[in-house]
Short mmCIF file of C-alpha atoms in Angstrom, two decimals:
data_model
loop_
_atom_site.label_atom_id
_atom_site.label_comp_id
_atom_site.label_asym_id
_atom_site.label_seq_id
_atom_site.Cartn_x
_atom_site.Cartn_y
_atom_site.Cartn_z
CA CYS A 1 -13.72 -12.30 -18.08
CA GLU A 2 -15.48 -14.77 -20.33
CA ARG A 3 -16.24 -16.90 -17.27
CA CYS A 4 -17.40 -13.92 -15.21
CA GLN A 5 -20.67 -14.52 -13.31
CA CYS A 6 -21.71 -10.87 -13.25
CA HIS A 7 -24.39 -11.29 -15.89
CA SER A 8 -25.90 -14.32 -14.18
CA GLU A 9 -26.11 -12.49 -10.84
CA ASP A 10 -28.34 -9.69 -12.08
CA LYS A 11 -29.23 -9.70 -15.75
CA ARG A 12 -31.12 -6.43 -15.62
CA THR A 13 -28.18 -4.59 -14.04
CA ALA A 14 -25.79 -6.15 -16.52
CA ILE A 15 -27.98 -5.16 -19.47
CA LEU A 16 -28.25 -1.58 -18.22
CA TYR A 17 -24.50 -1.47 -17.70
CA THR A 18 -23.91 -2.77 -21.22
CA LEU A 19 -26.25 -0.17 -22.73
CA LEU A 20 -24.59 2.65 -20.84
CA SER A 21 -21.16 1.35 -21.81
CA GLN A 22 -22.18 1.23 -25.46
CA ASN A 23 -23.50 4.79 -25.29
CA LEU A 24 -20.30 5.93 -23.67
CA ASN A 25 -18.20 4.14 -26.26
CA HIS A 26 -20.28 5.64 -29.06
CA SER A 27 -19.84 9.15 -27.65
CA ARG A 28 -16.07 8.61 -27.58
CA GLY A 29 -15.99 7.07 -31.03
CA GLY A 30 -14.39 3.83 -29.90
CA HIS A 31 -14.85 0.53 -28.10
CA ARG A 32 -13.82 -0.20 -24.55
CA PRO A 33 -11.84 -3.42 -23.99
CA ALA A 34 -13.88 -6.29 -22.59
CA HIS A 35 -11.90 -6.52 -19.35
CA GLN A 36 -12.89 -2.95 -18.41
CA ARG A 37 -16.59 -3.81 -18.68
CA CYS A 38 -16.26 -6.65 -16.20
CA LEU A 39 -18.16 -6.35 -12.93
CA CYS A 40 -16.53 -9.35 -11.26
CA HIS A 41 -14.90 -9.44 -7.83
CA GLN A 42 -11.34 -9.20 -9.12
CA ARG A 43 -11.87 -5.89 -10.94
CA ARG A 44 -14.43 -4.20 -8.72
CA THR A 45 -13.01 -0.89 -7.52
CA VAL A 46 -13.31 0.29 -3.93
CA CYS A 47 -12.58 3.29 -1.73
CA LEU A 48 -12.32 3.94 2.01
CA ARG A 49 -15.62 3.90 3.88
CA THR A 50 -14.43 6.65 6.28
CA PRO A 51 -11.67 8.47 4.35
CA HIS A 52 -11.34 11.40 6.77
CA VAL A 53 -10.68 9.16 9.77
CA THR A 54 -8.57 6.56 7.99
CA CYS A 55 -6.45 9.02 5.99
CA GLN A 56 -5.68 11.00 9.15
CA ALA A 57 -4.59 7.82 10.94
CA ALA A 58 -2.50 6.80 7.92
CA SER A 59 -0.86 10.24 7.79
CA ASN A 60 0.09 9.95 11.47
CA VAL A 61 1.65 6.55 10.81
CA LEU A 62 3.62 7.95 7.86
CA VAL A 63 4.97 10.78 10.03
CA LYS A 64 6.11 8.26 12.65
CA THR A 65 7.68 6.13 9.92
CA ILE A 66 9.75 9.05 8.64
CA SER A 67 10.65 10.02 12.22
CA PHE A 68 12.00 6.50 12.74
CA MET A 69 14.40 7.02 9.83
CA LYS A 70 15.40 10.51 10.95
CA ASN A 71 16.30 9.24 14.41
CA LEU A 72 18.72 6.59 13.13
CA PRO A 73 22.30 7.98 13.07
CA SER A 74 23.45 5.01 10.98
CA PHE A 75 20.95 6.00 8.29
CA TYR A 76 22.28 9.56 8.06
CA LEU A 77 25.85 8.26 7.76
CA LEU A 78 24.91 6.78 4.40
CA PRO A 79 25.41 8.71 1.16
CA ARG A 80 22.38 10.79 0.31
CA GLU A 81 21.86 8.78 -2.87
CA ASP A 82 21.65 5.58 -0.82
CA GLN A 83 19.24 7.20 1.61
CA LEU A 84 16.89 8.07 -1.24
CA LEU A 85 17.14 4.60 -2.77
CA LEU A 86 16.36 2.94 0.56
CA LEU A 87 13.52 5.37 1.18
CA ASP A 88 11.93 4.66 -2.20
CA SER A 89 12.33 0.91 -1.71
CA CYS A 90 11.18 0.49 1.88
CA TRP A 91 8.68 3.21 2.75
CA VAL A 92 5.70 0.98 1.93
CA PRO A 93 6.66 -2.06 4.10
CA LEU A 94 7.72 0.27 6.92
CA PHE A 95 4.43 2.16 6.66
CA LEU A 96 2.45 -1.09 6.67
CA LEU A 97 4.37 -2.27 9.71
CA GLY A 98 3.41 1.03 11.33
CA LEU A 99 -0.26 0.38 10.53
CA VAL A 100 0.03 -2.95 12.31
CA GLN A 101 1.82 -1.48 15.32
CA GLU A 102 -0.68 1.37 15.67
CA MET A 103 -3.62 -1.05 15.20
CA VAL A 104 -5.06 1.00 12.34
CA THR A 105 -8.08 -0.78 10.87
CA PHE A 106 -10.15 0.32 7.88
CA GLU A 107 -13.14 -0.70 5.82
CA VAL A 108 -13.79 -0.17 2.13
CA MET A 109 -16.89 0.13 0.00
CA GLU A 110 -17.57 -0.05 -3.70
CA THR A 111 -16.63 3.05 -5.63
CA PRO A 112 -19.81 5.01 -6.41
CA ALA A 113 -20.92 4.19 -9.94
CA PRO A 114 -22.92 7.27 -11.07
CA SER A 115 -19.74 8.69 -12.59
CA MET A 116 -20.46 6.74 -15.81
CA LEU A 117 -23.87 8.34 -16.21
CA LYS A 118 -22.32 11.71 -15.41
CA LYS A 119 -19.76 11.23 -18.18
CA ILE A 120 -22.51 10.34 -20.64
CA LEU A 121 -24.63 13.36 -19.72
CA LEU A 122 -21.66 15.72 -19.84
CA ASP A 123 -20.43 14.14 -23.08
CA GLY A 124 -16.91 13.70 -21.71
CA GLN A 125 -16.50 17.30 -20.55
CA SER A 126 -15.56 16.30 -17.02
CA GLU A 127 -12.67 14.20 -18.34
CA ARG A 128 -11.14 17.20 -20.07
CA GLN A 129 -11.33 19.21 -16.86
CA GLU A 130 -9.78 16.65 -14.49
CA PRO A 131 -7.89 13.41 -15.27
CA GLU A 132 -9.54 10.25 -13.99
CA ARG A 133 -7.75 8.72 -11.00
CA THR A 134 -7.05 5.05 -10.58
CA GLN A 135 -8.99 3.20 -7.89
CA PRO A 136 -7.88 0.19 -5.82
CA THR A 137 -9.56 -3.11 -6.58
CA LEU A 138 -11.38 -5.14 -3.97
CA ALA A 139 -9.06 -8.10 -4.55
CA ALA A 140 -5.94 -5.97 -3.95
CA VAL A 141 -7.35 -4.46 -0.75
CA GLN A 142 -8.35 -7.87 0.59
CA ARG A 143 -4.83 -9.12 -0.05
CA LEU A 144 -3.48 -6.12 1.88
CA GLN A 145 -5.83 -6.75 4.79
CA CYS A 146 -4.78 -10.41 4.82
CA CYS A 147 -1.12 -9.38 5.21
CA LEU A 148 -1.98 -7.01 8.06
CA ASN A 149 -4.10 -9.62 9.83
CA THR A 150 -1.25 -12.14 9.62
CA PHE A 151 1.06 -9.66 11.33
CA TRP A 152 -1.46 -8.86 14.05
CA LYS A 153 -1.54 -12.54 14.95
CA LEU A 154 2.21 -12.40 15.69
CA ASP A 155 1.56 -9.87 18.48
CA LEU A 156 5.01 -8.29 18.25
CA SER A 157 6.53 -6.40 21.16
CA PRO A 158 7.85 -2.82 20.75
CA LYS A 159 11.44 -4.10 20.59
CA GLU A 160 10.52 -6.64 17.94
CA TYR A 161 8.92 -3.89 15.87
CA ALA A 162 11.99 -1.65 16.22
CA TYR A 163 14.54 -4.28 15.17
CA LEU A 164 12.33 -5.58 12.36
CA LYS A 165 12.00 -2.06 10.98
CA GLY A 166 15.78 -1.78 10.96
CA ALA A 167 16.09 -5.09 9.12
CA ILE A 168 13.59 -3.89 6.51
CA LEU A 169 15.12 -0.42 6.11
CA PHE A 170 18.70 -1.55 5.60
CA ASN A 171 18.18 -3.71 2.53
CA PRO A 172 21.48 -4.33 0.70
CA ASP A 173 19.69 -5.84 -2.30
CA VAL A 174 18.34 -2.49 -3.52
CA PRO A 175 19.94 -1.83 -6.95
CA GLY A 176 22.34 1.10 -7.26
CA LEU A 177 23.54 1.34 -3.64
CA ARG A 178 27.04 2.73 -3.13
CA ALA A 179 27.49 1.44 0.43
CA SER A 180 25.82 -1.94 0.01
CA LEU A 181 28.37 -3.77 2.20
CA TYR A 182 27.87 -1.34 5.07
CA ILE A 183 24.10 -1.55 4.65
CA GLU A 184 24.32 -5.34 4.70
CA SER A 185 26.20 -5.19 8.02
CA LEU A 186 23.47 -2.92 9.44
CA GLN A 187 20.78 -5.38 8.35
CA GLN A 188 22.66 -8.28 9.92
CA GLU A 189 23.02 -6.29 13.12
CA ALA A 190 19.29 -5.57 13.22
CA GLN A 191 18.42 -9.21 12.52
CA ARG A 192 20.84 -10.38 15.23
CA ALA A 193 19.27 -8.00 17.74
CA LEU A 194 15.80 -9.24 16.77
CA HIS A 195 16.88 -12.84 17.24
CA GLU A 196 18.40 -12.08 20.65
CA VAL A 197 15.30 -10.30 21.94
CA LEU A 198 13.15 -13.27 20.97
CA GLN A 199 14.96 -15.68 23.29
CA PRO A 200 13.66 -14.30 26.62
CA LEU A 201 10.28 -13.23 25.21
CA HIS A 202 9.41 -16.50 23.43
CA PRO A 203 11.78 -19.23 24.64
CA GLU A 204 9.34 -21.98 23.63
CA ASP A 205 8.85 -20.74 20.06
CA GLN A 206 12.04 -21.66 18.21
CA GLY A 207 10.60 -20.86 14.77
CA ARG A 208 9.35 -17.35 15.57
CA PHE A 209 12.40 -15.56 14.13
CA ALA A 210 12.13 -17.26 10.74
CA ARG A 211 8.36 -16.80 10.73
CA ILE A 212 8.65 -13.06 11.38
CA LEU A 213 11.13 -12.59 8.54
CA LEU A 214 9.01 -14.67 6.19
CA ILE A 215 5.82 -12.78 6.93
CA SER A 216 7.60 -9.42 6.69
CA SER A 217 8.66 -10.33 3.15
CA THR A 218 4.98 -10.33 2.13
CA LEU A 219 4.80 -6.61 2.91
CA LYS A 220 7.27 -5.92 0.11
CA SER A 221 4.84 -7.43 -2.40
CA ILE A 222 2.22 -4.72 -1.77
CA PRO A 223 2.38 -2.19 -4.64
CA PRO A 224 3.17 1.42 -3.63
CA ALA A 225 0.43 2.59 -6.03
CA LEU A 226 -2.17 0.71 -4.00
CA ILE A 227 -1.06 2.33 -0.73
CA THR A 228 -0.90 5.77 -2.32
CA ASP A 229 -4.31 5.54 -4.01
CA LEU A 230 -6.02 4.05 -0.98
CA PHE A 231 -4.62 6.09 1.93
CA PHE A 232 -3.06 9.27 0.53
CA ARG A 233 -4.62 10.19 -2.82
CA PRO A 234 -7.74 11.65 -1.13
CA ILE A 235 -5.40 14.06 0.71
CA ILE A 236 -2.54 14.83 -1.68
CA GLY A 237 -4.49 14.71 -4.95
CA ASN A 238 -2.16 14.27 -7.92
CA ALA A 239 1.00 15.18 -5.98
CA ASP A 240 3.98 12.80 -6.02
CA ILE A 241 4.02 10.87 -2.73
CA ILE A 242 7.78 10.24 -2.95
CA GLU A 243 8.53 13.95 -3.28
CA LEU A 244 6.41 14.66 -0.22
CA ILE A 245 8.14 11.92 1.80
CA VAL A 246 11.57 13.26 0.82
CA GLU A 247 10.55 16.73 1.98
CA MET A 248 9.41 15.25 5.31
CA LEU A 249 12.71 13.42 5.72
CA TYR A 250 14.97 16.41 5.09
CA GLU A 251 12.86 19.28 6.46
#
């Protein structure tokens, strides 16, 4: 962050921040790394502007995502170990695809900053009572919103969504699968069905199939921690999201 422009934007705010940081470091008997003091765009933390509304919508999408898996007989024919591996690998891209299909939009705002002053005044007591949670960064959220916006521009039909979800779910490249060949055949079947449904819907767009698969691959690059912290941590607290999803799948 040596080239960070934070100090040039508001020197008085930066000076106050530095003083508070030094006091906090002194109270803890150590020095905080320079990158954690940075106020720049890349490291600025954010939270949902309307968490109650957005988290409820996200929870509904997650329920529908799990229901999609539960209603696939070919998924339940797989060994349970393979089901869990696929679930752990694909729940994020499937959930994001559900956000797109359900037209779930959200806004974020900067994480309230008084927590630093609170820690100084309480001399670190609040940290001993409750562990500090990670917060999404503005850059990560903007990347997520960019992926969602790109998908919205495709304007997929319900059948396209269904077959694309199948192609994402049945991923034979997940390490440790016992029935990888069978899973590969299921993915090929889903991709073939997606390609066939595109012909009558978009006869003039010959590159749509490849474009859909390419854009869907960007969903796999979104970290599960970002989705969990942004949409579900306000509801589930410190609970393990994977354990909750597994319970939903086999209840």
